[in-house]
Short mmCIF file of C-alpha atoms in Angstrom, two decimals:
data_model
loop_
_atom_site.label_atom_id
_atom_site.label_comp_id
_atom_site.label_asym_id
_atom_site.label_seq_id
_atom_site.Cartn_x
_atom_site.Cartn_y
_atom_site.Cartn_z
CA MET A 1 0.07 0.02 -0.09
CA SER A 2 1.41 3.27 -0.94
CA GLU A 3 2.03 6.20 1.36
CA ALA A 4 -0.83 8.10 -0.22
CA SER A 5 -3.22 5.05 -0.11
CA GLU A 6 -2.75 4.65 3.40
CA PHE A 7 -3.31 8.13 4.27
CA ALA A 8 -6.51 8.13 2.01
CA ALA A 9 -7.42 4.92 4.05
CA GLY A 10 -6.99 6.92 7.48
CA ALA A 11 -8.91 9.87 6.14
CA THR A 12 -11.68 7.51 5.24
CA ALA A 13 -12.00 5.90 8.57
CA TYR A 14 -12.14 9.57 10.03
CA PHE A 15 -14.98 10.58 7.64
CA GLN A 16 -16.90 7.10 8.62
CA ASP A 17 -16.69 8.00 12.20
CA LEU A 18 -17.99 11.60 11.51
CA GLN A 19 -20.85 10.14 9.50
CA ARG A 20 -21.88 7.93 12.38
CA ARG A 21 -21.84 10.74 14.96
CA ILE A 22 -23.78 13.13 12.59
CA CYS A 23 -26.33 10.65 11.76
CA ALA A 24 -26.82 9.86 15.53
CA ALA A 25 -26.99 13.48 16.37
CA PHE A 26 -29.58 14.04 13.44
CA GLU A 27 -31.68 10.78 14.51
CA SER A 28 -31.73 12.37 17.88
CA PHE A 29 -34.34 14.91 16.66
CA GLU A 30 -36.58 12.30 15.17
CA PRO A 31 -39.40 10.57 16.95
CA GLN A 32 -39.28 7.68 14.54
CA ALA A 33 -37.31 8.05 11.48
CA ARG A 34 -33.72 6.62 11.20
CA PHE A 35 -31.08 6.63 8.56
CA SER A 36 -31.32 3.76 6.00
CA ALA A 37 -27.58 2.79 4.77
CA ARG A 38 -26.71 1.59 1.16
CA SER A 39 -23.11 0.40 0.59
CA TRP A 40 -21.77 0.38 -2.94
CA SER A 41 -18.56 -0.86 -4.39
CA LYS A 42 -17.17 -0.83 -7.84
CA PRO A 43 -16.90 -4.37 -9.27
CA ALA A 44 -13.41 -5.76 -10.00
CA GLY A 45 -11.88 -4.67 -13.32
CA HIS A 46 -13.83 -1.59 -13.27
CA ARG A 47 -11.96 1.63 -14.13
CA LEU A 48 -12.83 3.02 -10.85
CA GLN A 49 -12.18 1.05 -7.60
CA GLY A 50 -13.64 1.47 -4.16
CA GLY A 51 -16.91 2.29 -2.83
CA GLY A 52 -18.60 3.87 -0.18
CA GLU A 53 -21.82 4.01 2.19
CA SER A 54 -24.97 6.51 1.42
CA ARG A 55 -27.18 7.14 4.34
CA LEU A 56 -30.31 8.70 3.77
CA MET A 57 -33.32 9.76 6.22
CA ARG A 58 -36.70 11.12 5.44
CA GLY A 59 -38.07 12.24 8.79
CA ALA A 60 -40.43 14.62 10.72
CA VAL A 61 -37.68 17.15 11.08
CA PHE A 62 -35.18 16.33 8.60
CA GLU A 63 -37.41 16.03 5.49
CA LYS A 64 -34.49 14.67 3.48
CA VAL A 65 -31.00 14.28 4.72
CA GLY A 66 -28.25 12.58 3.02
CA VAL A 67 -24.71 11.74 4.49
CA ASN A 68 -22.43 10.07 2.20
CA VAL A 69 -18.89 8.69 2.69
CA SER A 70 -16.78 7.43 -0.41
CA HIS A 71 -13.31 6.48 -1.15
CA VAL A 72 -12.60 5.72 -4.70
CA TRP A 73 -9.48 5.33 -6.86
CA GLY A 74 -8.34 4.43 -10.29
CA VAL A 75 -8.15 6.17 -13.68
CA LEU A 76 -10.40 8.88 -14.80
CA SER A 77 -11.88 9.19 -18.29
CA PRO A 78 -10.26 11.97 -20.62
CA GLU A 79 -13.50 14.11 -19.87
CA ALA A 80 -13.37 13.86 -16.15
CA ARG A 81 -9.53 14.16 -16.17
CA ALA A 82 -9.64 17.77 -17.48
CA GLN A 83 -11.78 18.79 -14.47
CA LEU A 84 -9.21 17.65 -11.78
CA THR A 85 -6.19 19.23 -10.70
CA GLY A 86 -2.98 17.32 -11.54
CA ALA A 87 -4.92 14.58 -13.12
CA ASP A 88 -3.25 15.18 -16.52
CA ALA A 89 0.18 14.77 -15.14
CA SER A 90 -0.86 11.42 -13.29
CA GLU A 91 -2.34 10.14 -16.49
CA GLY A 92 -5.67 10.11 -14.82
CA ARG A 93 -4.71 8.06 -11.88
CA PHE A 94 -6.23 9.54 -8.65
CA THR A 95 -7.52 8.68 -5.06
CA ALA A 96 -10.32 10.51 -3.59
CA CYS A 97 -12.15 10.31 -0.22
CA GLY A 98 -14.75 12.33 1.40
CA ILE A 99 -17.95 13.15 3.32
CA SER A 100 -20.77 14.91 1.81
CA LEU A 101 -23.87 16.00 3.69
CA VAL A 102 -26.97 17.87 2.60
CA ALA A 103 -30.18 18.43 4.77
CA HIS A 104 -33.68 19.63 3.70
CA MET A 105 -35.73 20.45 6.60
CA VAL A 106 -39.59 20.27 7.21
CA ASN A 107 -39.85 23.44 9.12
CA PRO A 108 -39.23 26.47 6.63
CA TYR A 109 -37.65 28.44 9.51
CA VAL A 110 -34.83 25.88 9.72
CA PRO A 111 -32.21 26.53 7.27
CA ALA A 112 -30.95 23.88 4.88
CA VAL A 113 -27.05 22.90 5.41
CA HIS A 114 -24.46 21.62 3.22
CA MET A 115 -21.11 20.19 4.05
CA ASN A 116 -18.36 18.71 2.17
CA LEU A 117 -15.00 17.46 3.12
CA ARG A 118 -12.71 15.62 0.87
CA TYR A 119 -8.98 14.41 0.21
CA LEU A 120 -7.85 14.25 -3.23
CA CYS A 121 -4.54 12.84 -4.59
CA THR A 122 -3.54 13.06 -8.32
CA SER A 123 0.06 14.18 -9.09
CA ARG A 124 -0.69 16.46 -6.24
CA ALA A 125 -2.58 15.74 -2.89
CA TRP A 126 -5.06 18.31 -1.43
CA PHE A 127 -8.08 18.88 0.57
CA GLY A 128 -10.97 20.63 -0.37
CA GLY A 129 -14.56 21.43 1.09
CA GLY A 130 -16.73 23.70 3.28
CA THR A 131 -20.15 24.24 4.82
CA ASP A 132 -22.67 26.74 4.31
CA LEU A 133 -26.29 27.36 5.28
CA THR A 134 -29.48 28.12 3.05
CA PRO A 135 -32.28 29.67 4.90
CA THR A 136 -35.62 30.57 3.30
CA PHE A 137 -35.93 32.83 6.07
CA PRO A 138 -32.74 34.10 7.44
CA PHE A 139 -32.25 34.58 11.08
CA ALA A 140 -29.40 36.88 12.05
CA GLU A 141 -28.84 34.75 15.23
CA ASP A 142 -28.31 31.71 13.24
CA THR A 143 -26.17 33.30 10.65
CA ALA A 144 -24.06 34.93 13.28
CA ASP A 145 -23.88 31.53 15.33
CA PHE A 146 -22.81 29.64 12.25
CA HIS A 147 -20.23 32.07 11.08
CA ALA A 148 -18.79 32.59 14.50
CA ALA A 149 -17.98 28.91 14.84
CA LEU A 150 -16.42 28.58 11.40
CA ARG A 151 -14.45 31.76 12.16
CA ALA A 152 -12.88 29.87 15.28
CA ALA A 153 -12.21 26.91 13.40
CA CYS A 154 -10.44 28.92 10.39
CA GLU A 155 -8.40 31.00 12.74
CA ALA A 156 -7.19 28.22 14.73
CA TYR A 157 -5.81 26.94 11.36
CA ARG A 158 -4.34 30.22 9.88
CA PRO A 159 -5.02 33.73 10.64
CA GLY A 160 -6.88 35.22 7.80
CA ALA A 161 -8.16 31.82 6.56
CA TYR A 162 -11.74 32.70 7.62
CA ALA A 163 -12.09 36.02 5.48
CA GLU A 164 -10.51 34.11 2.59
CA PHE A 165 -12.70 30.95 2.79
CA LYS A 166 -15.80 33.08 3.48
CA ALA A 167 -15.26 35.24 0.40
CA TRP A 168 -14.71 32.09 -1.54
CA CYS A 169 -17.99 30.59 -0.37
CA ASP A 170 -19.83 33.78 -1.15
CA ARG A 171 -18.16 33.71 -4.92
CA TYR A 172 -18.93 29.97 -5.25
CA PHE A 173 -22.64 29.71 -3.92
CA TYR A 174 -23.87 32.55 -6.16
CA LEU A 175 -26.45 32.28 -8.89
CA PRO A 176 -25.43 34.57 -11.52
CA HIS A 177 -28.60 34.09 -13.70
CA ARG A 178 -30.91 35.18 -10.75
CA GLN A 179 -28.24 37.58 -9.18
CA GLU A 180 -28.74 36.11 -6.16
CA PRO A 181 -26.62 34.25 -3.44
CA ARG A 182 -27.70 30.71 -2.79
CA GLY A 183 -27.91 31.30 1.07
CA VAL A 184 -26.13 33.21 3.76
CA GLY A 185 -22.90 31.64 3.13
CA GLY A 186 -20.23 29.80 5.41
CA ILE A 187 -16.92 28.51 4.03
CA PHE A 188 -15.60 27.01 0.97
CA PHE A 189 -11.84 25.99 0.14
CA ASP A 190 -10.02 23.86 -2.35
CA ASP A 191 -6.62 23.25 -3.07
CA VAL A 192 -5.60 23.36 0.44
CA SER A 193 -2.18 21.88 0.59
CA GLY A 194 -0.16 24.15 3.15
CA GLY A 195 2.92 21.75 3.23
CA ASP A 196 1.99 20.15 6.37
CA ARG A 197 -0.53 17.41 5.58
CA ASP A 198 -1.54 16.59 9.15
CA ARG A 199 -2.21 20.13 10.02
CA ASP A 200 -4.20 20.59 6.96
CA PHE A 201 -6.33 17.51 7.71
CA ALA A 202 -6.46 18.51 11.49
CA PHE A 203 -8.17 22.04 9.98
CA VAL A 204 -10.56 19.67 7.68
CA ARG A 205 -11.66 17.72 10.57
CA SER A 206 -12.17 20.96 12.76
CA VAL A 207 -14.79 22.03 10.11
CA GLY A 208 -16.68 18.69 10.54
CA GLU A 209 -16.66 18.90 14.16
CA THR A 210 -17.86 22.48 13.97
CA LEU A 211 -20.93 21.37 11.77
CA LEU A 212 -21.49 18.84 14.19
CA GLN A 213 -21.74 21.30 17.30
CA VAL A 214 -23.33 24.29 15.55
CA TYR A 215 -26.14 22.69 13.27
CA PRO A 216 -28.01 20.75 15.78
CA ARG A 217 -28.02 23.92 17.89
CA ILE A 218 -29.73 25.94 14.99
CA VAL A 219 -32.06 22.82 14.51
CA ALA A 220 -33.12 22.92 18.14
CA ARG A 221 -33.78 26.44 18.22
CA ARG A 222 -36.04 26.68 15.00
CA LYS A 223 -37.61 23.23 14.55
CA ASP A 224 -40.84 23.94 16.74
CA SER A 225 -41.30 27.36 15.05
CA PRO A 226 -45.01 27.62 14.00
CA TYR A 227 -45.38 27.93 10.24
CA ASP A 228 -48.35 28.00 7.75
CA GLU A 229 -48.75 26.78 4.21
CA ALA A 230 -47.49 29.99 2.54
CA ALA A 231 -44.03 29.60 4.31
CA ARG A 232 -43.96 26.04 3.20
CA GLU A 233 -44.59 27.39 -0.47
CA GLN A 234 -41.82 29.88 0.02
CA LEU A 235 -39.53 26.95 0.99
CA PHE A 236 -40.43 24.97 -1.86
CA VAL A 237 -39.63 27.79 -4.19
CA LYS A 238 -36.36 28.48 -2.41
CA ARG A 239 -35.48 24.89 -2.89
CA GLY A 240 -35.81 25.52 -6.82
CA ARG A 241 -32.88 27.77 -6.55
CA TYR A 242 -31.08 25.13 -4.76
CA VAL A 243 -31.80 22.58 -7.63
CA GLU A 244 -30.58 25.24 -10.14
CA PHE A 245 -27.50 25.92 -8.41
CA ASN A 246 -26.56 22.29 -7.93
CA LEU A 247 -27.27 20.95 -11.38
CA VAL A 248 -25.97 24.02 -13.25
CA TYR A 249 -23.03 25.42 -11.26
CA ASP A 250 -21.85 22.98 -8.51
CA ARG A 251 -18.58 21.50 -9.57
CA GLY A 252 -18.99 18.32 -7.49
CA THR A 253 -22.32 17.52 -9.03
CA ARG A 254 -21.05 18.41 -12.63
CA PHE A 255 -17.98 16.17 -11.92
CA GLY A 256 -20.56 13.30 -10.94
CA PHE A 257 -22.19 13.70 -14.35
CA SER A 258 -18.91 13.28 -16.00
CA THR A 259 -18.11 9.97 -14.29
CA ASP A 260 -20.23 6.86 -14.05
CA ALA A 261 -20.68 7.14 -10.43
CA ASP A 262 -24.05 6.40 -9.13
CA PRO A 263 -26.27 9.14 -9.57
CA GLU A 264 -28.27 8.66 -6.41
CA ALA A 265 -25.10 9.49 -4.49
CA TYR A 266 -24.16 12.82 -6.25
CA LEU A 267 -27.92 13.81 -6.69
CA MET A 268 -28.76 13.10 -2.95
CA SER A 269 -28.52 16.84 -2.42
CA LEU A 270 -31.60 17.46 -4.33
CA PRO A 271 -34.40 18.51 -2.23
CA PRO A 272 -37.48 16.34 -1.41
CA VAL A 273 -40.31 18.53 -2.69
CA VAL A 274 -39.59 21.57 -5.06
CA LYS A 275 -41.74 24.16 -6.80
CA TRP A 276 -41.28 26.28 -9.93
CA MET B 1 -34.12 46.89 -42.67
CA SER B 2 -31.93 44.16 -43.98
CA GLU B 3 -33.51 41.21 -45.85
CA ALA B 4 -32.58 38.74 -42.86
CA SER B 5 -34.27 41.20 -40.47
CA GLU B 6 -37.14 41.32 -42.46
CA PHE B 7 -37.59 37.46 -42.87
CA ALA B 8 -37.14 37.27 -39.10
CA ALA B 9 -39.90 39.89 -38.28
CA GLY B 10 -42.19 37.80 -40.67
CA ALA B 11 -41.16 34.47 -38.78
CA THR B 12 -41.87 36.23 -35.53
CA ALA B 13 -45.54 37.13 -36.74
CA TYR B 14 -46.15 33.62 -37.44
CA PHE B 15 -44.87 32.34 -34.25
CA GLN B 16 -46.93 35.02 -32.51
CA ASP B 17 -49.86 33.82 -34.26
CA LEU B 18 -49.25 30.13 -33.42
CA GLN B 19 -48.87 31.23 -29.68
CA ARG B 20 -52.07 32.69 -29.76
CA ARG B 21 -53.88 29.52 -31.42
CA ILE B 22 -52.08 27.11 -29.06
CA CYS B 23 -53.00 29.22 -25.82
CA ALA B 24 -56.76 29.27 -27.16
CA ALA B 25 -56.53 25.52 -27.60
CA PHE B 26 -55.23 24.95 -24.30
CA GLU B 27 -57.57 27.36 -22.70
CA SER B 28 -60.53 25.47 -24.05
CA PHE B 29 -59.83 22.73 -21.83
CA GLU B 30 -59.72 24.93 -18.66
CA PRO B 31 -62.87 25.81 -16.58
CA GLN B 32 -61.34 28.83 -15.09
CA ALA B 33 -57.61 29.39 -15.60
CA ARG B 34 -56.43 31.80 -18.40
CA PHE B 35 -52.98 32.39 -19.57
CA SER B 36 -51.20 35.55 -18.28
CA ALA B 37 -49.03 37.43 -20.48
CA ARG B 38 -45.75 39.25 -19.64
CA SER B 39 -43.90 41.14 -22.29
CA TRP B 40 -40.54 42.09 -21.98
CA SER B 41 -38.10 44.22 -24.03
CA LYS B 42 -34.20 44.99 -23.58
CA PRO B 43 -33.61 48.42 -22.78
CA ALA B 44 -32.03 50.87 -25.53
CA GLY B 45 -28.34 50.60 -25.61
CA HIS B 46 -28.31 47.05 -24.35
CA ARG B 47 -25.98 44.59 -25.94
CA LEU B 48 -29.03 42.58 -27.05
CA GLN B 49 -32.08 44.23 -28.40
CA GLY B 50 -35.60 43.04 -28.98
CA GLY B 51 -38.15 41.36 -26.74
CA GLY B 52 -40.88 38.88 -26.46
CA GLU B 53 -43.98 37.71 -24.87
CA SER B 54 -44.16 35.02 -22.25
CA ARG B 55 -47.47 33.36 -21.54
CA LEU B 56 -48.02 31.01 -18.60
CA MET B 57 -51.03 29.27 -17.46
CA ARG B 58 -51.54 27.42 -14.04
CA GLY B 59 -54.86 25.58 -14.43
CA ALA B 60 -56.80 22.60 -13.43
CA VAL B 61 -55.69 20.39 -16.50
CA PHE B 62 -52.61 22.11 -17.46
CA GLU B 63 -50.88 22.25 -14.10
CA LYS B 64 -48.18 24.59 -15.59
CA VAL B 65 -47.69 25.52 -19.25
CA GLY B 66 -45.56 28.15 -20.77
CA VAL B 67 -45.84 29.44 -24.54
CA ASN B 68 -43.04 31.99 -25.24
CA VAL B 69 -42.24 33.73 -28.16
CA SER B 70 -38.99 36.00 -28.73
CA HIS B 71 -37.17 37.85 -31.26
CA VAL B 72 -33.84 39.11 -30.27
CA TRP B 73 -30.88 40.39 -32.03
CA GLY B 74 -27.67 42.05 -31.13
CA VAL B 75 -24.04 41.13 -30.20
CA LEU B 76 -23.20 38.11 -28.24
CA SER B 77 -20.92 37.73 -25.40
CA PRO B 78 -17.65 36.02 -26.14
CA GLU B 79 -18.77 33.08 -24.18
CA ALA B 80 -22.29 32.81 -25.77
CA ARG B 81 -20.60 33.10 -29.13
CA ALA B 82 -18.83 30.10 -28.84
CA GLN B 83 -22.08 28.03 -28.41
CA LEU B 84 -23.73 29.36 -31.76
CA THR B 85 -22.83 28.10 -35.27
CA GLY B 86 -21.39 30.97 -37.21
CA ALA B 87 -21.35 33.66 -34.51
CA ASP B 88 -17.41 33.72 -34.50
CA ALA B 89 -17.50 34.81 -38.15
CA SER B 90 -20.29 37.20 -37.75
CA GLU B 91 -18.24 38.67 -34.82
CA GLY B 92 -21.16 37.77 -32.45
CA ARG B 93 -23.96 39.39 -34.25
CA PHE B 94 -26.93 37.49 -34.55
CA THR B 95 -30.75 37.38 -34.84
CA ALA B 96 -32.86 34.85 -33.45
CA CYS B 97 -36.72 34.26 -33.25
CA GLY B 98 -38.74 31.42 -32.15
CA ILE B 99 -41.47 29.85 -30.04
CA SER B 100 -40.97 27.44 -27.12
CA LEU B 101 -43.67 25.46 -25.32
CA VAL B 102 -43.55 23.02 -22.31
CA ALA B 103 -46.76 21.82 -20.67
CA HIS B 104 -46.74 19.75 -17.44
CA MET B 105 -49.92 18.21 -16.85
CA VAL B 106 -52.05 17.62 -13.62
CA ASN B 107 -53.31 14.25 -14.63
CA PRO B 108 -50.29 11.80 -14.27
CA TYR B 109 -51.75 9.85 -17.35
CA VAL B 110 -51.48 12.91 -19.59
CA PRO B 111 -48.03 13.17 -21.07
CA ALA B 112 -45.87 16.42 -20.70
CA VAL B 113 -45.10 18.09 -24.07
CA HIS B 114 -42.34 20.16 -25.33
CA MET B 115 -41.96 22.03 -28.68
CA ASN B 116 -39.58 24.52 -29.88
CA LEU B 117 -39.34 26.21 -33.23
CA ARG B 118 -36.75 28.88 -34.07
CA TYR B 119 -34.87 30.81 -36.74
CA LEU B 120 -31.14 31.84 -36.29
CA CYS B 121 -29.09 33.98 -38.44
CA THR B 122 -25.40 34.53 -37.75
CA SER B 123 -23.02 34.32 -40.54
CA ARG B 124 -25.36 31.61 -41.53
CA ALA B 125 -29.00 31.30 -41.36
CA TRP B 126 -30.98 28.22 -40.28
CA PHE B 127 -34.01 26.78 -38.56
CA GLY B 128 -34.09 24.36 -35.44
CA GLY B 129 -36.56 22.77 -33.34
CA GLY B 130 -38.59 19.96 -32.50
CA THR B 131 -41.37 18.43 -30.31
CA ASP B 132 -41.32 15.55 -27.94
CA LEU B 133 -43.66 13.82 -25.35
CA THR B 134 -42.72 12.77 -21.73
CA PRO B 135 -45.28 10.59 -20.20
CA THR B 136 -44.74 9.11 -16.55
CA PHE B 137 -47.06 6.15 -17.83
CA PRO B 138 -46.60 5.74 -21.60
CA PHE B 139 -49.64 4.61 -23.58
CA ALA B 140 -48.75 2.88 -27.04
CA GLU B 141 -51.86 4.69 -28.45
CA ASP B 142 -50.67 8.16 -27.69
CA THR B 143 -47.02 7.50 -28.70
CA ALA B 144 -47.98 6.07 -32.04
CA ASP B 145 -50.52 8.99 -32.86
CA PHE B 146 -47.92 11.62 -31.86
CA HIS B 147 -45.27 9.85 -34.13
CA ALA B 148 -47.55 9.40 -36.93
CA ALA B 149 -48.56 13.02 -37.15
CA LEU B 150 -44.83 14.06 -37.07
CA ARG B 151 -43.80 11.42 -39.66
CA ALA B 152 -46.47 12.88 -42.20
CA ALA B 153 -44.97 16.20 -41.49
CA CYS B 154 -41.42 15.42 -41.95
CA GLU B 155 -42.00 13.27 -45.11
CA ALA B 156 -43.97 16.09 -46.85
CA TYR B 157 -40.68 17.98 -46.26
CA ARG B 158 -38.13 15.40 -47.46
CA PRO B 159 -38.26 11.69 -47.69
CA GLY B 160 -36.20 10.11 -44.76
CA ALA B 161 -36.63 13.23 -42.58
CA TYR B 162 -38.71 11.66 -39.96
CA ALA B 163 -36.21 8.74 -39.38
CA GLU B 164 -33.35 11.11 -39.21
CA PHE B 165 -35.07 13.67 -36.89
CA LYS B 166 -36.57 10.98 -34.69
CA ALA B 167 -33.18 9.49 -34.22
CA TRP B 168 -31.67 12.79 -33.47
CA CYS B 169 -34.56 13.23 -30.84
CA ASP B 170 -33.65 9.95 -29.27
CA ARG B 171 -30.08 10.92 -28.90
CA TYR B 172 -30.64 14.44 -27.84
CA PHE B 173 -33.23 13.69 -24.89
CA TYR B 174 -31.29 11.02 -23.06
CA LEU B 175 -30.02 11.19 -19.67
CA PRO B 176 -26.56 9.38 -19.64
CA HIS B 177 -26.35 9.55 -15.94
CA ARG B 178 -29.38 7.60 -15.58
CA GLN B 179 -29.14 5.58 -18.86
CA GLU B 180 -32.84 6.58 -19.64
CA PRO B 181 -34.42 8.52 -22.29
CA ARG B 182 -36.33 11.62 -21.14
CA GLY B 183 -39.66 10.37 -22.91
CA VAL B 184 -40.98 8.71 -25.80
CA GLY B 185 -39.29 11.01 -28.12
CA GLY B 186 -40.49 12.85 -31.43
CA ILE B 187 -38.44 14.84 -33.77
CA PHE B 188 -35.49 17.13 -33.08
CA PHE B 189 -33.53 19.07 -35.63
CA ASP B 190 -31.02 21.83 -35.84
CA ASP B 191 -29.06 23.41 -38.49
CA VAL B 192 -31.93 23.02 -41.06
CA SER B 193 -30.77 25.20 -44.06
CA GLY B 194 -31.78 23.27 -47.27
CA GLY B 195 -31.03 26.06 -49.72
CA ASP B 196 -34.63 26.91 -49.99
CA ARG B 197 -35.47 29.01 -47.02
CA ASP B 198 -39.29 29.13 -47.75
CA ARG B 199 -39.55 25.53 -48.12
CA ASP B 200 -37.55 24.95 -44.82
CA PHE B 201 -39.86 27.39 -43.00
CA ALA B 202 -42.96 25.74 -44.35
CA PHE B 203 -41.59 22.49 -42.71
CA VAL B 204 -40.97 24.34 -39.54
CA ARG B 205 -44.56 25.75 -39.72
CA SER B 206 -45.87 22.22 -40.26
CA VAL B 207 -44.38 20.85 -37.10
CA GLY B 208 -45.97 23.83 -35.09
CA GLU B 209 -49.44 23.04 -36.76
CA THR B 210 -48.91 19.21 -36.01
CA LEU B 211 -48.40 19.80 -32.45
CA LEU B 212 -51.49 21.90 -32.24
CA GLN B 213 -53.54 19.13 -33.88
CA VAL B 214 -52.25 16.03 -32.05
CA TYR B 215 -51.35 17.25 -28.41
CA PRO B 216 -54.90 18.48 -27.82
CA ARG B 217 -56.31 15.03 -29.05
CA ILE B 218 -53.96 13.21 -26.47
CA VAL B 219 -55.05 15.73 -23.74
CA ALA B 220 -58.67 15.08 -24.29
CA ARG B 221 -58.34 11.20 -24.36
CA ARG B 222 -56.42 11.10 -21.14
CA LYS B 223 -57.28 14.11 -18.91
CA ASP B 224 -60.22 12.34 -17.10
CA SER B 225 -58.26 9.11 -16.31
CA PRO B 226 -58.95 8.34 -12.71
CA TYR B 227 -55.68 8.48 -10.73
CA ASP B 228 -54.62 8.02 -7.09
CA GLU B 229 -51.89 9.82 -4.97
CA ALA B 230 -49.34 7.00 -5.77
CA ALA B 231 -49.45 7.98 -9.47
CA ARG B 232 -49.23 11.68 -8.73
CA GLU B 233 -45.88 10.69 -6.81
CA GLN B 234 -44.67 8.75 -9.60
CA LEU B 235 -45.50 11.87 -11.76
CA PHE B 236 -43.32 14.06 -9.46
CA VAL B 237 -40.32 11.91 -9.48
CA LYS B 238 -40.56 11.62 -13.26
CA ARG B 239 -40.43 15.43 -13.51
CA GLY B 240 -37.18 15.33 -11.45
CA ARG B 241 -35.65 13.69 -14.31
CA TYR B 242 -37.10 16.37 -16.71
CA VAL B 243 -35.42 19.10 -14.21
CA GLU B 244 -31.95 17.05 -14.43
CA PHE B 245 -32.19 16.98 -18.21
CA ASN B 246 -33.04 20.59 -18.77
CA LEU B 247 -30.64 22.07 -16.21
CA VAL B 248 -27.71 19.70 -16.95
CA TYR B 249 -27.91 18.97 -20.77
CA ASP B 250 -30.52 20.87 -22.65
CA ARG B 251 -28.64 23.25 -24.95
CA GLY B 252 -31.20 25.89 -25.04
CA THR B 253 -31.36 26.29 -21.45
CA ARG B 254 -27.79 26.24 -21.04
CA PHE B 255 -27.46 28.93 -23.64
CA GLY B 256 -29.81 30.90 -21.55
CA PHE B 257 -27.52 30.66 -18.56
CA SER B 258 -24.76 32.15 -20.61
CA THR B 259 -26.66 35.20 -21.64
CA ASP B 260 -28.32 37.81 -19.46
CA ALA B 261 -31.82 36.69 -20.68
CA ASP B 262 -34.51 36.50 -18.44
CA PRO B 263 -34.23 33.40 -16.27
CA GLU B 264 -38.07 33.22 -16.03
CA ALA B 265 -38.21 32.74 -19.82
CA TYR B 266 -35.68 30.12 -20.20
CA LEU B 267 -36.70 28.55 -17.13
CA MET B 268 -40.48 28.41 -17.62
CA SER B 269 -39.92 24.67 -18.54
CA LEU B 270 -39.30 23.73 -14.98
CA PRO B 271 -42.16 21.70 -13.72
CA PRO B 272 -44.51 23.07 -11.04
CA VAL B 273 -44.03 20.29 -8.28
CA VAL B 274 -41.16 17.91 -8.18
CA LYS B 275 -39.91 15.39 -5.83
CA TRP B 276 -36.46 13.57 -5.34
#
């Protein structure tokens, strides 16, 4: 096992543990619903090797939430290669592992949340990811809480990182055709490779731990807010923007389309009910 | 007024008339709902000139139907230019007019329908368009009826045109990531410029007239079919595939994203209620 493969296996073990803890935290809000898990792996001889576990819950608080972990490696198709840094120099060989999470909530006053953390290795190795909040009805308290927690994680990693990753998030999660941001932001980073991989990975883990602390707090604060059908309708329309962003602009989703990955995995971010 | 502009103005007049007749035919199914019209035009001095009229109805039979006509000209952005044949040679100058129609139906046994007819002029001039059916529950009778009508229109234009345009439609309206066709097909054509513009335009008009004859017949046949909530749920999920196709693959929609056109116009195809 190469050193890079060994590192990816270790990172995957962390992502699996994080997945387990996040799912347990989310289930604790649900009177009945529980995550269902689906493991998948690529058959031997396939261009892509590896697999993952997708966990999905449709509940009374979490209308649809997916938490997926995957660890794949192999040789990318020429089309997919062009989209991944360093994959030309590696002749398409790559290793990738990560966790991704999207939660769409029943109560229109609870913001949707997204998180993605990943490790990638082609001819280079780096981390990417981020987390951001998409409320239909933004509350300054939730936005401030979320951003303060992320600021702490970023500044512990490197002074100035929060401002940089927050601005990157604002640029990235933007719908140019509607001239609107997707939500109230958070952080987004890519190509994080500061020269000290353990330190970089500690930062990535701290983002995961931050999400696990701060988001359940926001859910607890808003989940019992009274709402009417008009507010749900606004939620459904807001989710349409989410779909537009993910299918038109999101790099992870569009990368999924250029591979033969399972569409149910990279499309798990799509909301349960949407209106246009 | 140049000869090309004059032709485009005449074609637009036809598309407007077709829009009026289609809207009247669709309204005749509705006890109460009527189309609402929204005219738009680009302000003077804008890179794009011209305008259009979008008509939208949300009814008891037609859950959401949009019929849009537009006629625009000007200079394309470099990004949009690369996507349009002959626009490099014309230094981005273009004229375009057309009609587009998408209907999503309340009754899950009535297929959704799409039609688009357009005239484009850059350094070249040509027609494009097509029409296709997307049932959640396909009925062989409807599929056969629709295809027979299109076959007649195509074969009157040029022997062999139906097979060619049908195959093009099957290739185009295909979701590679799901390995599924979008629907049961129809016809699709682009770059139609046979040397006789009047004859080409007569064909394009015959496609519009065919849709106007055949689709109301299918609606009449299926609109009162009894259905349950499970069938509606299947409709909502099928519509998700429609959204995936339109936002990820459809050239017209993706062209819209690369211009500063009104998103409500090129996104009117998005279904009213969708589930994933």
